[in-house]
Amino acid sequence: MMTLKREKFRRLNLGSTYDQHTVPIFHASCGGNKCKPLLKTLMTSHCMNDCKFCPFRAERYVHRDKWEPKELANVAVKLWKMRKIEGVFLSSSVYKDPDSTFESQLEAVQEMRNLGFTEYIHLKVMPGTSRDLIKQGVQLADRVGINIEFPNKDHYEDMKLFLSFKEDILKRLRWVAEEVKKAQKEGKCKAGLDSQMVIGASDETDKDIVRISGYIYQELNARRVYYSRFDPVHHTPLEGKKPENPWREYRLYQSSFLLRDYGFKSKEFVFDGNDRLNLKEDPKFSIAKENDLLVDINEAPQKELLRVPGIGLKTAEKIIEKRPFKTMPSFRQVGVIVKRAAPFIELSGVRQMRLSRWLK
Ligand code: SF4
């Protein structure tokens, strides 16, 4: 059966690597060095839309395919029983309208659950989907998200995304967040809400990306905002555009973790004259430098310790457990990266290193 499905897997594949049996397995990172093998696929690659950056845009010639809901459910359950996958990531192009597309996804997921599939399911909602369908998705899946693609409405027209940023995207994201909150009280949808943006396809600024990411994390309680670096696709209007610098994606991920885990607000980030982050510097370091940060390691509460470059979540806990410290080298034992932290730490009223000396 798997050999017969090979072409379909290839056409509906979403960034998976193939094993020796040509089954598309995506190794999703789940913290630390752990990965979860997922069947990551589109429901259909037929799309009525024409987003400039996308390989599945309607005007582009590409072999298209689609799963029937029961067919996909049977494949997922078979792969699970063969111990090839521990979950499913299901997105889609929009072949008719958002509701009928999402209904097919729901039918497939419902069928997986009916067949006893108890593993992780990550479901992408189509922008503009009705609330009732969103609610059903949240009841069935472990994580539910909507890709916002760009940080504000200005880029939608430019990229030919003929959607309302306010109605089809932000309102739906809020609905997902509200349904997730309710479902989590019943022990469902434990992996929460996520979203994703394309970086570098339009002229979006880091300031706008950080601002909307802050909203998604802090107001909608998202578990993850993903950034997907633009890479031009042949036979699209953007085929001649340069791929985005990987460092930009990396700095945005660093910012995103500061927003999610470290209590930073989007307005605190430091941008250059073009509203971009400094690619050569950790954003946490830029903020500390800009504010001439000085933290007493023996006295500061956890939220202040977390503002120091070189002090992470676990290290801050260990500092509180093991302090007081008398000398700088003793910080190393609890995991402080002294090289980064020293200019921002004081001990017994003495700054451990002048920033000007550190920068030399
Ligand atoms: S709606 Fe989605 S699949 Fe269709 S062209 Fe736009 S980004 Fe691509």
mmCIF file of C-alpha atoms and ligand atoms in Angstrom:
data_model
loop_
_atom_site.group_PDB
_atom_site.id
_atom_site.type_symbol
_atom_site.label_atom_id
_atom_site.label_comp_id
_atom_site.label_asym_id
_atom_site.label_seq_id
_atom_site.Cartn_x
_atom_site.Cartn_y
_atom_site.Cartn_z
ATOM 1 C CA MET A 1 0.000 0.000 0.000
ATOM 2 C CA MET A 2 2.803 2.386 0.935
ATOM 3 C CA THR A 3 4.431 2.022 -2.497
ATOM 4 C CA LEU A 4 1.154 2.917 -4.214
ATOM 5 C CA LYS A 5 0.839 6.008 -2.031
ATOM 6 C CA ARG A 6 4.378 7.145 -2.771
ATOM 7 C CA GLU A 7 3.376 9.788 -5.327
ATOM 8 C CA LYS A 8 0.607 11.076 -3.103
ATOM 9 C CA PHE A 9 2.994 11.365 -0.161
ATOM 10 C CA ARG A 10 5.415 13.291 -2.337
ATOM 11 C CA ARG A 11 2.793 15.719 -3.631
ATOM 12 C CA LEU A 12 1.281 16.412 -0.231
ATOM 13 C CA ASN A 13 4.502 16.309 1.731
ATOM 14 C CA LEU A 14 5.304 19.197 4.094
ATOM 15 C CA GLY A 15 9.046 19.272 4.649
ATOM 16 C CA SER A 16 9.405 15.663 5.810
ATOM 17 C CA THR A 17 12.470 13.508 5.321
ATOM 18 C CA TYR A 18 11.890 10.101 3.794
ATOM 19 C CA ASP A 19 12.997 6.872 5.395
ATOM 20 C CA GLN A 20 14.013 3.770 3.463
ATOM 21 C CA HIS A 21 10.365 2.810 2.967
ATOM 22 C CA THR A 22 9.571 6.230 1.419
ATOM 23 C CA VAL A 23 7.208 7.154 4.216
ATOM 24 C CA PRO A 24 7.370 10.902 4.852
ATOM 25 C CA ILE A 25 8.325 11.339 8.470
ATOM 26 C CA PHE A 26 8.847 14.766 9.975
ATOM 27 C CA HIS A 27 10.938 14.821 13.130
ATOM 28 C CA ALA A 28 9.302 17.537 15.218
ATOM 29 C CA SER A 29 11.468 18.928 17.976
ATOM 30 C CA CYS A 30 9.791 18.662 21.376
ATOM 31 C CA GLY A 31 12.343 20.272 23.662
ATOM 32 C CA GLY A 32 15.837 19.197 24.700
ATOM 33 C CA ASN A 33 17.233 16.711 22.217
ATOM 34 C CA LYS A 34 13.939 14.903 21.837
ATOM 35 C CA CYS A 35 12.042 14.534 18.568
ATOM 36 C CA LYS A 36 8.615 13.150 17.740
ATOM 37 C CA PRO A 37 8.172 11.423 14.359
ATOM 38 C CA LEU A 38 5.055 12.846 12.680
ATOM 39 C CA LEU A 39 3.162 12.187 9.487
ATOM 40 C CA LYS A 40 3.157 15.781 8.214
ATOM 41 C CA THR A 41 0.891 16.337 5.265
ATOM 42 C CA LEU A 42 -1.574 18.555 3.462
ATOM 43 C CA MET A 43 -5.181 17.417 3.119
ATOM 44 C CA THR A 44 -5.056 18.746 -0.423
ATOM 45 C CA SER A 45 -2.592 20.722 -2.519
ATOM 46 C CA HIS A 46 -5.378 22.129 -4.740
ATOM 47 C CA CYS A 47 -5.649 25.806 -3.862
ATOM 48 C CA MET A 48 -7.967 28.560 -5.019
ATOM 49 C CA ASN A 49 -5.602 31.266 -3.718
ATOM 50 C CA ASP A 50 -2.533 32.765 -5.282
ATOM 51 C CA CYS A 51 -0.221 33.845 -2.476
ATOM 52 C CA LYS A 52 2.942 35.020 -4.197
ATOM 53 C CA PHE A 53 5.449 33.085 -2.076
ATOM 54 C CA CYS A 54 3.694 29.713 -2.036
ATOM 55 C CA PRO A 55 4.535 26.585 -4.086
ATOM 56 C CA PHE A 56 0.844 25.573 -4.055
ATOM 57 C CA ARG A 57 -0.534 28.868 -5.418
ATOM 58 C CA ALA A 58 -3.313 28.377 -7.980
ATOM 59 C CA GLU A 59 -1.449 29.875 -10.945
ATOM 60 C CA ARG A 60 1.620 27.652 -10.537
ATOM 61 C CA TYR A 61 1.774 24.434 -12.518
ATOM 62 C CA VAL A 62 2.341 21.596 -10.084
ATOM 63 C CA HIS A 63 1.015 18.029 -9.806
ATOM 64 C CA ARG A 64 -1.754 18.249 -7.257
ATOM 65 C CA ASP A 65 -3.345 15.631 -5.101
ATOM 66 C CA LYS A 66 -5.650 15.177 -2.133
ATOM 67 C CA TRP A 67 -6.462 12.672 0.572
ATOM 68 C CA GLU A 68 -9.926 11.326 1.114
ATOM 69 C CA PRO A 69 -10.546 11.676 4.864
ATOM 70 C CA LYS A 70 -10.935 7.927 5.490
ATOM 71 C CA GLU A 71 -7.930 7.120 3.318
ATOM 72 C CA LEU A 72 -5.696 9.495 5.307
ATOM 73 C CA ALA A 73 -7.000 8.169 8.621
ATOM 74 C CA ASN A 74 -6.237 4.580 7.569
ATOM 75 C CA VAL A 75 -2.713 5.518 6.453
ATOM 76 C CA ALA A 76 -2.004 7.363 9.720
ATOM 77 C CA VAL A 77 -3.270 4.501 11.863
ATOM 78 C CA LYS A 78 -1.311 1.950 9.831
ATOM 79 C CA LEU A 79 1.919 3.969 10.184
ATOM 80 C CA TRP A 80 1.279 4.319 13.900
ATOM 81 C CA LYS A 81 0.758 0.572 14.303
ATOM 82 C CA MET A 82 3.996 0.009 12.351
ATOM 83 C CA ARG A 83 5.649 2.331 14.944
ATOM 84 C CA LYS A 84 6.719 4.719 12.200
ATOM 85 C CA ILE A 85 4.929 7.756 13.633
ATOM 86 C CA GLU A 86 3.889 9.115 17.016
ATOM 87 C CA GLY A 87 1.592 11.800 15.697
ATOM 88 C CA VAL A 88 0.073 13.651 12.769
ATOM 89 C CA PHE A 89 0.466 17.233 11.558
ATOM 90 C CA LEU A 90 -2.390 18.103 9.223
ATOM 91 C CA SER A 91 -2.615 21.334 7.251
ATOM 92 C CA SER A 92 -4.140 22.092 3.865
ATOM 93 C CA SER A 93 -4.364 24.346 0.875
ATOM 94 C CA VAL A 94 -7.801 25.939 0.445
ATOM 95 C CA TYR A 95 -9.445 24.107 -2.443
ATOM 96 C CA LYS A 96 -12.956 25.596 -2.270
ATOM 97 C CA ASP A 97 -13.640 27.619 0.828
ATOM 98 C CA PRO A 98 -12.218 27.562 4.365
ATOM 99 C CA ASP A 99 -15.137 25.690 5.943
ATOM 100 C CA SER A 100 -15.337 22.809 3.472
ATOM 101 C CA THR A 101 -11.542 22.415 3.550
ATOM 102 C CA PHE A 102 -11.462 22.322 7.326
ATOM 103 C CA GLU A 103 -14.465 19.964 7.396
ATOM 104 C CA SER A 104 -12.420 17.405 5.403
ATOM 105 C CA GLN A 105 -9.537 17.783 7.859
ATOM 106 C CA LEU A 106 -11.950 17.299 10.762
ATOM 107 C CA GLU A 107 -13.459 14.231 9.136
ATOM 108 C CA ALA A 108 -9.995 12.688 8.764
ATOM 109 C CA VAL A 109 -9.058 13.468 12.367
ATOM 110 C CA GLN A 110 -12.397 12.214 13.708
ATOM 111 C CA GLU A 111 -11.882 8.967 11.779
ATOM 112 C CA MET A 112 -8.354 8.583 13.237
ATOM 113 C CA ARG A 113 -9.792 8.929 16.731
ATOM 114 C CA ASN A 114 -12.607 6.473 15.866
ATOM 115 C CA LEU A 115 -9.943 3.977 14.795
ATOM 116 C CA GLY A 116 -8.286 4.290 18.195
ATOM 117 C CA PHE A 117 -5.473 6.712 17.301
ATOM 118 C CA THR A 118 -4.602 8.209 20.680
ATOM 119 C CA GLU A 119 -1.392 9.970 19.658
ATOM 120 C CA TYR A 120 -0.598 13.658 19.161
ATOM 121 C CA ILE A 121 -2.502 15.546 16.440
ATOM 122 C CA HIS A 122 -1.544 19.055 15.327
ATOM 123 C CA LEU A 123 -4.258 20.661 13.239
ATOM 124 C CA LYS A 124 -3.971 23.841 11.182
ATOM 125 C CA VAL A 125 -7.177 25.852 10.863
ATOM 126 C CA MET A 126 -7.888 27.608 7.566
ATOM 127 C CA PRO A 127 -8.201 31.410 7.918
ATOM 128 C CA GLY A 128 -11.895 32.357 7.870
ATOM 129 C CA THR A 129 -13.172 29.037 9.301
ATOM 130 C CA SER A 130 -16.448 29.128 11.308
ATOM 131 C CA ARG A 131 -16.344 29.084 15.077
ATOM 132 C CA ASP A 132 -18.284 25.850 15.439
ATOM 133 C CA LEU A 133 -15.755 23.974 13.285
ATOM 134 C CA ILE A 134 -12.861 25.514 15.222
ATOM 135 C CA LYS A 135 -14.464 24.259 18.418
ATOM 136 C CA GLN A 136 -14.695 20.733 16.985
ATOM 137 C CA GLY A 137 -11.038 20.862 15.941
ATOM 138 C CA VAL A 138 -9.924 21.912 19.415
ATOM 139 C CA GLN A 139 -11.900 19.025 20.936
ATOM 140 C CA LEU A 140 -10.162 16.478 18.678
ATOM 141 C CA ALA A 141 -6.569 17.723 18.395
ATOM 142 C CA ASP A 142 -3.707 18.251 20.844
ATOM 143 C CA ARG A 143 -2.492 21.451 19.216
ATOM 144 C CA VAL A 144 -4.434 23.832 16.965
ATOM 145 C CA GLY A 145 -3.050 26.811 15.084
ATOM 146 C CA ILE A 146 -3.567 29.350 12.334
ATOM 147 C CA ASN A 147 -0.669 30.640 10.267
ATOM 148 C CA ILE A 148 -0.837 34.417 10.216
ATOM 149 C CA GLU A 149 1.993 34.477 7.604
ATOM 150 C CA PHE A 150 2.670 38.246 7.976
ATOM 151 C CA PRO A 151 2.631 40.541 10.998
ATOM 152 C CA ASN A 152 -0.015 42.991 9.755
ATOM 153 C CA LYS A 153 -2.502 43.735 6.991
ATOM 154 C CA ASP A 154 -0.077 45.896 4.978
ATOM 155 C CA HIS A 155 1.631 42.801 3.551
ATOM 156 C CA TYR A 156 -1.501 40.874 2.655
ATOM 157 C CA GLU A 157 -2.346 42.785 -0.504
ATOM 158 C CA ASP A 158 1.288 42.927 -1.600
ATOM 159 C CA MET A 159 1.578 39.136 -1.236
ATOM 160 C CA LYS A 160 -1.869 38.538 -2.817
ATOM 161 C CA LEU A 161 -3.368 37.065 0.324
ATOM 162 C CA PHE A 162 -6.904 38.223 -0.257
ATOM 163 C CA LEU A 163 -8.037 37.789 3.323
ATOM 164 C CA SER A 164 -9.033 40.186 6.042
ATOM 165 C CA PHE A 165 -6.202 40.240 8.574
ATOM 166 C CA LYS A 166 -8.607 41.403 11.265
ATOM 167 C CA GLU A 167 -11.554 39.082 10.535
ATOM 168 C CA ASP A 168 -10.099 35.962 8.919
ATOM 169 C CA ILE A 169 -6.868 35.804 10.900
ATOM 170 C CA LEU A 170 -6.864 37.702 14.198
ATOM 171 C CA LYS A 171 -10.485 36.979 15.072
ATOM 172 C CA ARG A 172 -10.010 33.271 14.295
ATOM 173 C CA LEU A 173 -6.792 33.151 16.324
ATOM 174 C CA ARG A 174 -8.711 34.630 19.241
ATOM 175 C CA TRP A 175 -11.480 32.049 18.794
ATOM 176 C CA VAL A 176 -8.927 29.233 18.808
ATOM 177 C CA ALA A 177 -7.353 30.693 21.971
ATOM 178 C CA GLU A 178 -10.753 30.895 23.702
ATOM 179 C CA GLU A 179 -11.731 27.356 22.701
ATOM 180 C CA VAL A 180 -8.312 26.015 23.754
ATOM 181 C CA LYS A 181 -8.661 27.669 27.153
ATOM 182 C CA LYS A 182 -12.051 25.996 27.680
ATOM 183 C CA ALA A 183 -10.850 22.612 26.367
ATOM 184 C CA GLN A 184 -7.766 22.643 28.596
ATOM 185 C CA LYS A 185 -10.005 22.849 31.657
ATOM 186 C CA GLU A 186 -11.333 19.428 30.549
ATOM 187 C CA GLY A 187 -7.787 18.115 29.982
ATOM 188 C CA LYS A 188 -7.991 18.431 26.171
ATOM 189 C CA CYS A 189 -5.826 20.224 23.594
ATOM 190 C CA LYS A 190 -2.920 20.197 26.035
ATOM 191 C CA ALA A 191 -0.333 21.406 23.514
ATOM 192 C CA GLY A 192 -2.328 24.616 22.991
ATOM 193 C CA LEU A 193 -2.281 27.219 20.236
ATOM 194 C CA ASP A 194 0.436 27.976 17.691
ATOM 195 C CA SER A 195 0.985 30.250 14.717
ATOM 196 C CA GLN A 196 3.558 30.802 11.994
ATOM 197 C CA MET A 197 4.983 33.629 9.878
ATOM 198 C CA VAL A 198 7.038 33.730 6.687
ATOM 199 C CA ILE A 199 10.157 35.840 7.166
ATOM 200 C CA GLY A 200 11.601 37.839 4.287
ATOM 201 C CA ALA A 201 9.005 37.331 1.527
ATOM 202 C CA SER A 202 7.627 40.843 1.993
ATOM 203 C CA ASP A 203 9.241 43.911 3.553
ATOM 204 C CA GLU A 204 7.924 43.153 7.034
ATOM 205 C CA THR A 205 10.013 44.549 9.887
ATOM 206 C CA ASP A 206 11.323 42.690 12.929
ATOM 207 C CA LYS A 207 9.615 45.298 15.091
ATOM 208 C CA ASP A 208 6.212 44.320 13.666
ATOM 209 C CA ILE A 209 7.012 40.604 13.955
ATOM 210 C CA VAL A 210 8.113 40.935 17.588
ATOM 211 C CA ARG A 211 5.051 43.045 18.391
ATOM 212 C CA ILE A 212 2.527 40.556 16.956
ATOM 213 C CA SER A 213 4.451 37.627 18.470
ATOM 214 C CA GLY A 214 4.200 39.348 21.863
ATOM 215 C CA TYR A 215 0.443 39.662 21.389
ATOM 216 C CA ILE A 216 0.082 35.996 20.391
ATOM 217 C CA TYR A 217 2.150 34.770 23.345
ATOM 218 C CA GLN A 218 1.037 37.145 26.047
ATOM 219 C CA GLU A 219 -2.604 37.866 25.163
ATOM 220 C CA LEU A 220 -3.567 34.599 23.461
ATOM 221 C CA ASN A 221 -1.347 32.363 25.568
ATOM 222 C CA ALA A 222 0.170 30.587 22.546
ATOM 223 C CA ARG A 223 2.650 27.791 23.071
ATOM 224 C CA ARG A 224 4.675 28.529 19.975
ATOM 225 C CA VAL A 225 5.098 31.068 17.178
ATOM 226 C CA TYR A 226 7.135 29.631 14.304
ATOM 227 C CA TYR A 227 9.173 31.626 11.790
ATOM 228 C CA SER A 228 9.732 30.168 8.374
ATOM 229 C CA ARG A 229 12.605 31.719 6.462
ATOM 230 C CA PHE A 230 11.633 32.693 2.912
ATOM 231 C CA ASP A 231 13.257 30.576 0.222
ATOM 232 C CA PRO A 232 12.217 31.412 -3.351
ATOM 233 C CA VAL A 233 10.218 28.831 -5.281
ATOM 234 C CA HIS A 234 10.612 28.425 -9.060
ATOM 235 C CA HIS A 235 7.747 29.668 -11.207
ATOM 236 C CA THR A 236 6.334 31.991 -8.569
ATOM 237 C CA PRO A 237 6.383 35.819 -8.765
ATOM 238 C CA LEU A 238 9.102 35.839 -6.077
ATOM 239 C CA GLU A 239 11.453 33.348 -7.744
ATOM 240 C CA GLY A 240 14.109 36.042 -8.265
ATOM 241 C CA LYS A 241 14.043 37.296 -4.693
ATOM 242 C CA LYS A 242 16.959 36.457 -2.384
ATOM 243 C CA PRO A 243 16.460 33.792 0.301
ATOM 244 C CA GLU A 244 16.251 35.250 3.793
ATOM 245 C CA ASN A 245 19.352 35.261 5.990
ATOM 246 C CA PRO A 246 19.149 32.326 8.476
ATOM 247 C CA TRP A 247 20.476 34.628 11.213
ATOM 248 C CA ARG A 248 17.308 36.703 11.006
ATOM 249 C CA GLU A 249 15.164 33.653 11.701
ATOM 250 C CA TYR A 250 17.502 32.689 14.568
ATOM 251 C CA ARG A 251 17.350 36.151 16.222
ATOM 252 C CA LEU A 252 13.558 36.168 15.903
ATOM 253 C CA TYR A 253 13.371 32.783 17.621
ATOM 254 C CA GLN A 254 15.578 34.124 20.431
ATOM 255 C CA SER A 255 13.212 37.108 20.781
ATOM 256 C CA SER A 256 10.232 34.823 20.759
ATOM 257 C CA PHE A 257 11.572 32.775 23.700
ATOM 258 C CA LEU A 258 12.254 36.006 25.613
ATOM 259 C CA LEU A 259 8.604 36.958 25.094
ATOM 260 C CA ARG A 260 7.257 33.537 25.995
ATOM 261 C CA ASP A 261 9.489 32.385 28.842
ATOM 262 C CA TYR A 262 11.426 35.345 30.238
ATOM 263 C CA GLY A 263 8.760 37.995 30.767
ATOM 264 C CA PHE A 264 10.107 40.518 28.230
ATOM 265 C CA LYS A 265 7.602 42.871 26.553
ATOM 266 C CA SER A 266 7.784 43.591 22.831
ATOM 267 C CA LYS A 267 8.311 47.331 23.443
ATOM 268 C CA GLU A 268 11.600 46.596 25.264
ATOM 269 C CA PHE A 269 13.378 45.143 22.214
ATOM 270 C CA VAL A 270 16.106 47.152 20.504
ATOM 271 C CA PHE A 271 15.838 47.772 16.745
ATOM 272 C CA ASP A 272 17.986 49.675 14.272
ATOM 273 C CA GLY A 273 16.832 52.549 12.040
ATOM 274 C CA ASN A 274 15.102 50.036 9.738
ATOM 275 C CA ASP A 275 13.248 48.409 12.634
ATOM 276 C CA ARG A 276 15.418 45.303 12.393
ATOM 277 C CA LEU A 277 17.112 43.372 15.207
ATOM 278 C CA ASN A 278 20.905 43.347 15.291
ATOM 279 C CA LEU A 279 21.842 40.094 13.512
ATOM 280 C CA LYS A 280 25.203 40.017 15.271
ATOM 281 C CA GLU A 281 23.847 40.226 18.791
ATOM 282 C CA ASP A 282 21.561 38.192 21.059
ATOM 283 C CA PRO A 283 18.444 40.384 21.575
ATOM 284 C CA LYS A 284 18.698 39.830 25.332
ATOM 285 C CA PHE A 285 22.212 41.265 25.270
ATOM 286 C CA SER A 286 21.009 44.267 23.206
ATOM 287 C CA ILE A 287 18.290 45.034 25.773
ATOM 288 C CA ALA A 288 20.693 44.667 28.722
ATOM 289 C CA LYS A 289 23.263 46.915 27.033
ATOM 290 C CA GLU A 290 20.675 49.544 26.061
ATOM 291 C CA ASN A 291 19.421 49.753 29.660
ATOM 292 C CA ASP A 292 22.855 49.532 31.307
ATOM 293 C CA LEU A 293 21.497 46.567 33.275
ATOM 294 C CA LEU A 294 23.016 45.828 36.678
ATOM 295 C CA VAL A 295 21.661 42.978 38.800
ATOM 296 C CA ASP A 296 22.786 41.916 42.270
ATOM 297 C CA ILE A 297 23.044 38.167 41.900
ATOM 298 C CA ASN A 298 22.686 37.567 45.655
ATOM 299 C CA GLU A 299 19.560 39.693 46.072
ATOM 300 C CA ALA A 300 17.623 39.903 42.794
ATOM 301 C CA PRO A 301 14.283 38.121 42.375
ATOM 302 C CA GLN A 302 14.030 35.471 39.659
ATOM 303 C CA LYS A 303 12.431 37.780 37.080
ATOM 304 C CA GLU A 304 15.409 40.165 37.315
ATOM 305 C CA LEU A 305 17.962 37.353 37.123
ATOM 306 C CA LEU A 306 16.272 36.212 33.914
ATOM 307 C CA ARG A 307 17.055 39.552 32.294
ATOM 308 C CA VAL A 308 20.804 38.899 32.511
ATOM 309 C CA PRO A 309 22.430 37.466 29.344
ATOM 310 C CA GLY A 310 23.989 34.099 30.172
ATOM 311 C CA ILE A 311 21.338 33.222 32.790
ATOM 312 C CA GLY A 312 18.607 30.866 31.618
ATOM 313 C CA LEU A 313 15.491 29.501 33.303
ATOM 314 C CA LYS A 314 17.151 26.576 35.101
ATOM 315 C CA THR A 315 20.210 28.628 36.048
ATOM 316 C CA ALA A 316 18.057 31.331 37.670
ATOM 317 C CA GLU A 317 16.422 28.663 39.849
ATOM 318 C CA LYS A 318 19.807 27.234 40.832
ATOM 319 C CA ILE A 319 21.175 30.691 41.700
ATOM 320 C CA ILE A 320 18.297 31.252 44.115
ATOM 321 C CA GLU A 321 18.847 27.813 45.642
ATOM 322 C CA LYS A 322 22.641 28.125 46.049
ATOM 323 C CA ARG A 323 23.252 31.813 46.823
ATOM 324 C CA PRO A 324 24.927 33.762 48.388
ATOM 325 C CA PHE A 325 27.991 33.728 46.143
ATOM 326 C CA LYS A 326 31.256 35.359 47.133
ATOM 327 C CA THR A 327 33.224 35.275 43.885
ATOM 328 C CA MET A 328 32.483 35.404 40.171
ATOM 329 C CA PRO A 329 34.025 31.992 39.310
ATOM 330 C CA SER A 330 31.576 30.336 41.725
ATOM 331 C CA PHE A 331 28.657 31.335 39.423
ATOM 332 C CA ARG A 332 29.944 28.899 36.860
ATOM 333 C CA GLN A 333 29.064 25.965 39.081
ATOM 334 C CA VAL A 334 25.361 26.810 38.795
ATOM 335 C CA GLY A 335 25.522 27.215 35.022
ATOM 336 C CA VAL A 336 25.957 30.985 34.573
ATOM 337 C CA ILE A 337 27.766 31.777 31.319
ATOM 338 C CA VAL A 338 30.121 34.194 33.048
ATOM 339 C CA LYS A 339 31.572 35.501 29.799
ATOM 340 C CA ARG A 340 28.156 36.906 28.840
ATOM 341 C CA ALA A 341 26.788 37.752 32.261
ATOM 342 C CA ALA A 342 29.762 39.516 33.914
ATOM 343 C CA PRO A 343 29.131 43.096 32.665
ATOM 344 C CA PHE A 344 25.584 43.002 34.067
ATOM 345 C CA ILE A 345 26.206 41.454 37.493
ATOM 346 C CA GLU A 346 27.162 43.059 40.758
ATOM 347 C CA LEU A 347 28.416 41.252 43.824
ATOM 348 C CA SER A 348 28.674 42.994 47.215
ATOM 349 C CA GLY A 349 28.003 46.300 45.464
ATOM 350 C CA VAL A 350 30.771 45.789 42.867
ATOM 351 C CA ARG A 351 30.076 45.483 39.130
ATOM 352 C CA GLN A 352 31.978 42.420 37.965
ATOM 353 C CA MET A 353 33.196 43.875 34.681
ATOM 354 C CA ARG A 354 32.801 47.173 32.846
ATOM 355 C CA LEU A 355 30.799 46.730 29.662
ATOM 356 C CA SER A 356 33.349 48.854 27.782
ATOM 357 C CA ARG A 357 36.080 46.379 28.804
ATOM 358 C CA TRP A 358 33.917 43.418 27.857
ATOM 359 C CA LEU A 359 33.204 44.862 24.397
ATOM 360 C CA LYS A 360 36.929 45.275 23.566
HETATM 361 S S1 SF4 B 1 -3.843 29.741 0.760
HETATM 362 FE FE1 SF4 B 1 -2.112 28.614 1.612
HETATM 363 S S2 SF4 B 1 -1.726 26.957 0.168
HETATM 364 FE FE2 SF4 B 1 -3.012 28.441 -0.904
HETATM 365 S S3 SF4 B 1 -1.586 29.761 -1.991
HETATM 366 FE FE3 SF4 B 1 -1.985 30.747 -0.016
HETATM 367 S S4 SF4 B 1 -0.343 30.007 1.368
HETATM 368 FE FE4 SF4 B 1 -0.428 28.634 -0.444
#
